[in-house]
Structure formats: structure tokens, C-alpha cells
């Protein structure tokens, strides 16, 4: 006999807005964000917690959305890269990544910036070492990391305004 999957209610806030949805129990948070909410910033790279392209912020912590079920975000406060700035008014981290050369192909960038944001939210004045640790779960195949760390450091020093 084939079992019908039953969707479950999911209520949370996404980028400051209340969202109510019905999700299947096996959906990952990343699938929910990308395929249901159509927020395409977070990427699926490895799908198994190794690359960081899917990083979003849930209840103040940088998390790999590919490793969580959507239902684990129930009642939570979720932020994705789409909630950070607008094309007209970029977030300081977005501006710094552009100006300091922390972006090349851009695949890693949304996850990298969300990891950096979570770091700066809990530690606004990190050392360079702490920045490296803060983004250590995020792989970048293009930049060599130095310019990414430079960008985060510049934001921590207030060079791009309050973060
Ligand atoms: Fe989630 Fe790689 S896609 S860590
Ligand atoms: Fe290409 Fe980081 S800019 S992977």
C-alpha cells in the first residue's frame, strides 16, 4: 500500500515577516527556502554540511540549511541573504565584499556573508583569527579567502558603517 505524505503546518518569521506554510516532514530547510519561498540566495552545493553555500541564520546562529528539516525551524527567526540589504542599499558586508574583492564567481558568497553576519552579531570586534574561525565552515574555490577576511575585518572596523 502506498502511503500518502501528510503535510504539517510550519509558522516562523523569515527576514522579519511572518510566514505560515504547509511542509512535508522530510523537506530540508534549504528545500523549503529555495523551492517553496523562492529565495534562491542560499545554494545547494554538497547537500551534506561540508561546503557552507546553504548557510542561513536561524535564531541568531549560522546553520547549514541542507542539514536541517524545515520543521526544525518551527517558531524560529530565520534570516537569509535576501533579508540583509537591497540593491539600492546594500548591507555593509555586501558592500565590503564587493569593494574588497571578496567575490569572484559568487557561489559561496550568500553563505559566506550570512556566516560573517552571525559572527559579527555575537562578536562585533573579532580578531582576524576569529574571523577565519567564524567562516571556517564555508568553502570558497576562487578567492583564496584573504580578501573575504579583509572584507569582514573592514566591516568590524566600521569602515562600511554599522553592521
Ligand atoms: Fe549545505 Fe553544502 S549545501 S553545507
Ligand atoms: Fe567562487 Fe567563492 S567566489 S567559490
PDB file of C-alpha atoms and ligand atoms in Angstrom:
ATOM      1  CA  UNK A   1       0.000   0.000   0.000  1.00  0.00           C
ATOM      2  CA  UNK A   2       1.295   3.438  -0.888  1.00  0.00           C
ATOM      3  CA  UNK A   3       1.284   5.900   1.979  1.00  0.00           C
ATOM      4  CA  UNK A   4       0.233   9.454   1.305  1.00  0.00           C
ATOM      5  CA  UNK A   5       2.580  12.034   2.771  1.00  0.00           C
ATOM      6  CA  UNK A   6       0.812  14.388   5.078  1.00  0.00           C
ATOM      7  CA  UNK A   7       1.949  17.977   5.166  1.00  0.00           C
ATOM      8  CA  UNK A   8       2.484  19.686   8.503  1.00  0.00           C
ATOM      9  CA  UNK A   9       1.967  23.341   9.423  1.00  0.00           C
ATOM     10  CA  UNK A  10       5.055  25.481   9.774  1.00  0.00           C
ATOM     11  CA  UNK A  11       4.958  29.008  11.201  1.00  0.00           C
ATOM     12  CA  UNK A  12       8.083  31.121  11.550  1.00  0.00           C
ATOM     13  CA  UNK A  13       9.417  34.528  10.629  1.00  0.00           C
ATOM     14  CA  UNK A  14      11.510  34.880   7.500  1.00  0.00           C
ATOM     15  CA  UNK A  15      13.515  38.049   7.034  1.00  0.00           C
ATOM     16  CA  UNK A  16      11.301  39.776   9.586  1.00  0.00           C
ATOM     17  CA  UNK A  17       7.979  38.733   8.037  1.00  0.00           C
ATOM     18  CA  UNK A  18       5.618  36.106   9.479  1.00  0.00           C
ATOM     19  CA  UNK A  19       5.267  33.056   7.243  1.00  0.00           C
ATOM     20  CA  UNK A  20       2.770  30.207   7.537  1.00  0.00           C
ATOM     21  CA  UNK A  21       3.203  27.197   5.274  1.00  0.00           C
ATOM     22  CA  UNK A  22       2.499  23.520   4.896  1.00  0.00           C
ATOM     23  CA  UNK A  23       5.581  21.346   4.537  1.00  0.00           C
ATOM     24  CA  UNK A  24       6.296  17.694   4.131  1.00  0.00           C
ATOM     25  CA  UNK A  25       8.149  16.220   7.101  1.00  0.00           C
ATOM     26  CA  UNK A  26      11.164  15.167   5.039  1.00  0.00           C
ATOM     27  CA  UNK A  27      11.774  18.529   3.380  1.00  0.00           C
ATOM     28  CA  UNK A  28      15.036  20.177   4.325  1.00  0.00           C
ATOM     29  CA  UNK A  29      15.092  23.778   5.407  1.00  0.00           C
ATOM     30  CA  UNK A  30      17.052  24.523   2.223  1.00  0.00           C
ATOM     31  CA  UNK A  31      14.372  22.974   0.028  1.00  0.00           C
ATOM     32  CA  UNK A  32      11.730  24.991   1.853  1.00  0.00           C
ATOM     33  CA  UNK A  33      13.679  28.238   1.411  1.00  0.00           C
ATOM     34  CA  UNK A  34      14.562  27.734  -2.240  1.00  0.00           C
ATOM     35  CA  UNK A  35      11.648  25.783  -3.715  1.00  0.00           C
ATOM     36  CA  UNK A  36       8.750  26.989  -1.593  1.00  0.00           C
ATOM     37  CA  UNK A  37       9.690  30.542  -0.623  1.00  0.00           C
ATOM     38  CA  UNK A  38      11.623  31.047  -3.886  1.00  0.00           C
ATOM     39  CA  UNK A  39      14.521  32.657  -2.064  1.00  0.00           C
ATOM     40  CA  UNK A  40      17.421  31.484  -4.212  1.00  0.00           C
ATOM     41  CA  UNK A  41      20.371  33.091  -2.417  1.00  0.00           C
ATOM     42  CA  UNK A  42      21.214  30.047  -0.307  1.00  0.00           C
ATOM     43  CA  UNK A  43      22.658  27.400  -2.623  1.00  0.00           C
ATOM     44  CA  UNK A  44      22.837  23.645  -2.547  1.00  0.00           C
ATOM     45  CA  UNK A  45      26.475  22.729  -3.009  1.00  0.00           C
ATOM     46  CA  UNK A  46      27.325  19.468  -1.281  1.00  0.00           C
ATOM     47  CA  UNK A  47      23.987  18.815   0.423  1.00  0.00           C
ATOM     48  CA  UNK A  48      25.776  17.260   3.371  1.00  0.00           C
ATOM     49  CA  UNK A  49      27.075  20.024   5.602  1.00  0.00           C
ATOM     50  CA  UNK A  50      30.550  20.386   4.114  1.00  0.00           C
ATOM     51  CA  UNK A  51      30.594  23.486   1.899  1.00  0.00           C
ATOM     52  CA  UNK A  52      28.538  26.235   3.578  1.00  0.00           C
ATOM     53  CA  UNK A  53      26.823  27.506   0.423  1.00  0.00           C
ATOM     54  CA  UNK A  54      23.467  26.953   2.157  1.00  0.00           C
ATOM     55  CA  UNK A  55      24.210  28.899   5.354  1.00  0.00           C
ATOM     56  CA  UNK A  56      21.367  30.970   6.775  1.00  0.00           C
ATOM     57  CA  UNK A  57      20.797  32.399  10.237  1.00  0.00           C
ATOM     58  CA  UNK A  58      18.256  30.675  12.463  1.00  0.00           C
ATOM     59  CA  UNK A  59      17.625  32.146  15.895  1.00  0.00           C
ATOM     60  CA  UNK A  60      20.918  34.006  15.776  1.00  0.00           C
ATOM     61  CA  UNK A  61      23.078  31.055  14.731  1.00  0.00           C
ATOM     62  CA  UNK A  62      24.602  30.329  11.338  1.00  0.00           C
ATOM     63  CA  UNK A  63      23.225  26.943  10.276  1.00  0.00           C
ATOM     64  CA  UNK A  64      23.569  24.679   7.279  1.00  0.00           C
ATOM     65  CA  UNK A  65      20.068  24.689   5.818  1.00  0.00           C
ATOM     66  CA  UNK A  66      20.806  21.449   3.957  1.00  0.00           C
ATOM     67  CA  UNK A  67      21.177  19.595   7.256  1.00  0.00           C
ATOM     68  CA  UNK A  68      18.032  20.806   8.991  1.00  0.00           C
ATOM     69  CA  UNK A  69      14.471  19.801   8.347  1.00  0.00           C
ATOM     70  CA  UNK A  70      12.122  22.656   7.569  1.00  0.00           C
ATOM     71  CA  UNK A  71      10.057  21.659  10.602  1.00  0.00           C
ATOM     72  CA  UNK A  72      13.056  22.269  12.852  1.00  0.00           C
ATOM     73  CA  UNK A  73      12.651  25.976  12.095  1.00  0.00           C
ATOM     74  CA  UNK A  74       9.130  25.991  13.548  1.00  0.00           C
ATOM     75  CA  UNK A  75       8.580  29.147  15.605  1.00  0.00           C
ATOM     76  CA  UNK A  76      12.041  30.376  14.694  1.00  0.00           C
ATOM     77  CA  UNK A  77      13.503  33.584  13.352  1.00  0.00           C
ATOM     78  CA  UNK A  78      15.098  32.883  10.002  1.00  0.00           C
ATOM     79  CA  UNK A  79      17.274  35.270   8.011  1.00  0.00           C
ATOM     80  CA  UNK A  80      18.526  34.677   4.507  1.00  0.00           C
ATOM     81  CA  UNK A  81      20.779  36.840   2.350  1.00  0.00           C
ATOM     82  CA  UNK A  82      17.646  38.373   0.787  1.00  0.00           C
ATOM     83  CA  UNK A  83      16.813  39.960   4.147  1.00  0.00           C
ATOM     84  CA  UNK A  84      20.132  41.720   4.548  1.00  0.00           C
ATOM     85  CA  UNK A  85      20.101  44.576   2.118  1.00  0.00           C
ATOM     86  CA  UNK A  86      18.510  45.814  -1.075  1.00  0.00           C
ATOM     87  CA  UNK A  87      20.151  46.532  -4.420  1.00  0.00           C
ATOM     88  CA  UNK A  88      19.746  50.232  -3.651  1.00  0.00           C
ATOM     89  CA  UNK A  89      21.043  49.942  -0.108  1.00  0.00           C
ATOM     90  CA  UNK A  90      23.437  47.072   0.417  1.00  0.00           C
ATOM     91  CA  UNK A  91      24.316  45.735   3.842  1.00  0.00           C
ATOM     92  CA  UNK A  92      27.851  46.776   4.893  1.00  0.00           C
ATOM     93  CA  UNK A  93      29.054  43.187   4.470  1.00  0.00           C
ATOM     94  CA  UNK A  94      27.687  43.061   0.922  1.00  0.00           C
ATOM     95  CA  UNK A  95      29.330  46.394   0.102  1.00  0.00           C
ATOM     96  CA  UNK A  96      32.616  45.321   1.659  1.00  0.00           C
ATOM     97  CA  UNK A  97      32.703  42.005  -0.219  1.00  0.00           C
ATOM     98  CA  UNK A  98      32.275  43.891  -3.494  1.00  0.00           C
ATOM     99  CA  UNK A  99      34.751  46.657  -2.764  1.00  0.00           C
ATOM    100  CA  UNK A 100      37.426  44.451  -1.186  1.00  0.00           C
ATOM    101  CA  UNK A 101      37.314  41.773  -3.870  1.00  0.00           C
ATOM    102  CA  UNK A 102      35.738  39.069  -1.705  1.00  0.00           C
ATOM    103  CA  UNK A 103      33.538  37.917  -4.580  1.00  0.00           C
ATOM    104  CA  UNK A 104      34.523  36.123  -7.758  1.00  0.00           C
ATOM    105  CA  UNK A 105      32.074  33.516  -9.050  1.00  0.00           C
ATOM    106  CA  UNK A 106      29.709  34.319  -6.167  1.00  0.00           C
ATOM    107  CA  UNK A 107      28.553  30.791  -5.393  1.00  0.00           C
ATOM    108  CA  UNK A 108      29.913  30.873  -1.859  1.00  0.00           C
ATOM    109  CA  UNK A 109      29.005  34.496  -1.213  1.00  0.00           C
ATOM    110  CA  UNK A 110      25.488  34.304   0.305  1.00  0.00           C
ATOM    111  CA  UNK A 111      26.540  31.626   2.776  1.00  0.00           C
ATOM    112  CA  UNK A 112      29.831  33.358   3.499  1.00  0.00           C
ATOM    113  CA  UNK A 113      28.110  36.668   4.230  1.00  0.00           C
ATOM    114  CA  UNK A 114      25.490  35.036   6.468  1.00  0.00           C
ATOM    115  CA  UNK A 115      28.238  33.250   8.418  1.00  0.00           C
ATOM    116  CA  UNK A 116      30.078  36.566   8.759  1.00  0.00           C
ATOM    117  CA  UNK A 117      26.880  38.306   9.867  1.00  0.00           C
ATOM    118  CA  UNK A 118      26.225  35.703  12.573  1.00  0.00           C
ATOM    119  CA  UNK A 119      29.810  36.164  13.743  1.00  0.00           C
ATOM    120  CA  UNK A 120      29.601  39.969  13.904  1.00  0.00           C
ATOM    121  CA  UNK A 121      26.216  39.828  15.634  1.00  0.00           C
ATOM    122  CA  UNK A 122      27.676  37.835  18.509  1.00  0.00           C
ATOM    123  CA  UNK A 123      31.173  39.365  18.392  1.00  0.00           C
ATOM    124  CA  UNK A 124      31.234  42.822  16.757  1.00  0.00           C
ATOM    125  CA  UNK A 125      35.015  43.186  17.115  1.00  0.00           C
ATOM    126  CA  UNK A 126      36.522  39.837  16.136  1.00  0.00           C
ATOM    127  CA  UNK A 127      40.221  39.355  15.611  1.00  0.00           C
ATOM    128  CA  UNK A 128      41.414  38.177  12.209  1.00  0.00           C
ATOM    129  CA  UNK A 129      41.797  34.690  13.668  1.00  0.00           C
ATOM    130  CA  UNK A 130      38.244  34.781  14.996  1.00  0.00           C
ATOM    131  CA  UNK A 131      37.001  35.821  11.552  1.00  0.00           C
ATOM    132  CA  UNK A 132      38.799  32.851   9.992  1.00  0.00           C
ATOM    133  CA  UNK A 133      37.205  30.516  12.535  1.00  0.00           C
ATOM    134  CA  UNK A 134      33.796  32.161  12.026  1.00  0.00           C
ATOM    135  CA  UNK A 135      33.817  31.412   8.292  1.00  0.00           C
ATOM    136  CA  UNK A 136      35.699  28.124   8.541  1.00  0.00           C
ATOM    137  CA  UNK A 137      32.606  26.116   7.577  1.00  0.00           C
ATOM    138  CA  UNK A 138      32.356  27.966   4.268  1.00  0.00           C
ATOM    139  CA  UNK A 139      34.427  26.886   1.310  1.00  0.00           C
ATOM    140  CA  UNK A 140      35.498  29.252  -1.462  1.00  0.00           C
ATOM    141  CA  UNK A 141      37.190  27.889  -4.552  1.00  0.00           C
ATOM    142  CA  UNK A 142      38.014  31.266  -6.077  1.00  0.00           C
ATOM    143  CA  UNK A 143      39.279  33.982  -3.766  1.00  0.00           C
ATOM    144  CA  UNK A 144      41.870  32.336  -1.562  1.00  0.00           C
ATOM    145  CA  UNK A 145      39.954  33.719   1.456  1.00  0.00           C
ATOM    146  CA  UNK A 146      42.303  36.659   2.139  1.00  0.00           C
ATOM    147  CA  UNK A 147      40.026  39.241   0.553  1.00  0.00           C
ATOM    148  CA  UNK A 148      36.981  37.750   2.257  1.00  0.00           C
ATOM    149  CA  UNK A 149      38.670  38.063   5.644  1.00  0.00           C
ATOM    150  CA  UNK A 150      39.771  41.595   4.681  1.00  0.00           C
ATOM    151  CA  UNK A 151      36.152  42.486   3.899  1.00  0.00           C
ATOM    152  CA  UNK A 152      34.791  41.147   7.190  1.00  0.00           C
ATOM    153  CA  UNK A 153      37.587  42.849   9.093  1.00  0.00           C
ATOM    154  CA  UNK A 154      36.823  46.170   7.399  1.00  0.00           C
ATOM    155  CA  UNK A 155      33.180  45.886   8.442  1.00  0.00           C
ATOM    156  CA  UNK A 156      34.209  45.009  12.000  1.00  0.00           C
ATOM    157  CA  UNK A 157      36.333  48.177  11.985  1.00  0.00           C
ATOM    158  CA  UNK A 158      33.275  50.189  10.955  1.00  0.00           C
ATOM    159  CA  UNK A 159      34.651  51.119   7.524  1.00  0.00           C
ATOM    160  CA  UNK A 160      31.314  50.403   5.843  1.00  0.00           C
ATOM    161  CA  UNK A 161      29.001  51.775   8.530  1.00  0.00           C
ATOM    162  CA  UNK A 162      27.139  49.986  11.309  1.00  0.00           C
ATOM    163  CA  UNK A 163      26.534  46.281  10.619  1.00  0.00           C
TER     164      UNK A 163
HETATM  165 FE1  LIG B   1      24.778  22.706   2.819  1.00  0.00          FE
HETATM  166 FE2  LIG B   1      26.976  22.238   1.387  1.00  0.00          FE
HETATM  167  S1  LIG B   1      24.929  22.519   0.686  1.00  0.00           S
HETATM  168  S2  LIG B   1      26.811  22.612   3.528  1.00  0.00           S
HETATM  169 FE1  LIG B   2      33.673  31.485  -6.175  1.00  0.00          FE
HETATM  170 FE2  LIG B   2      33.842  31.802  -3.533  1.00  0.00          FE
HETATM  171  S1  LIG B   2      33.768  33.352  -5.051  1.00  0.00           S
HETATM  172  S2  LIG B   2      33.504  29.974  -4.617  1.00  0.00           S
END
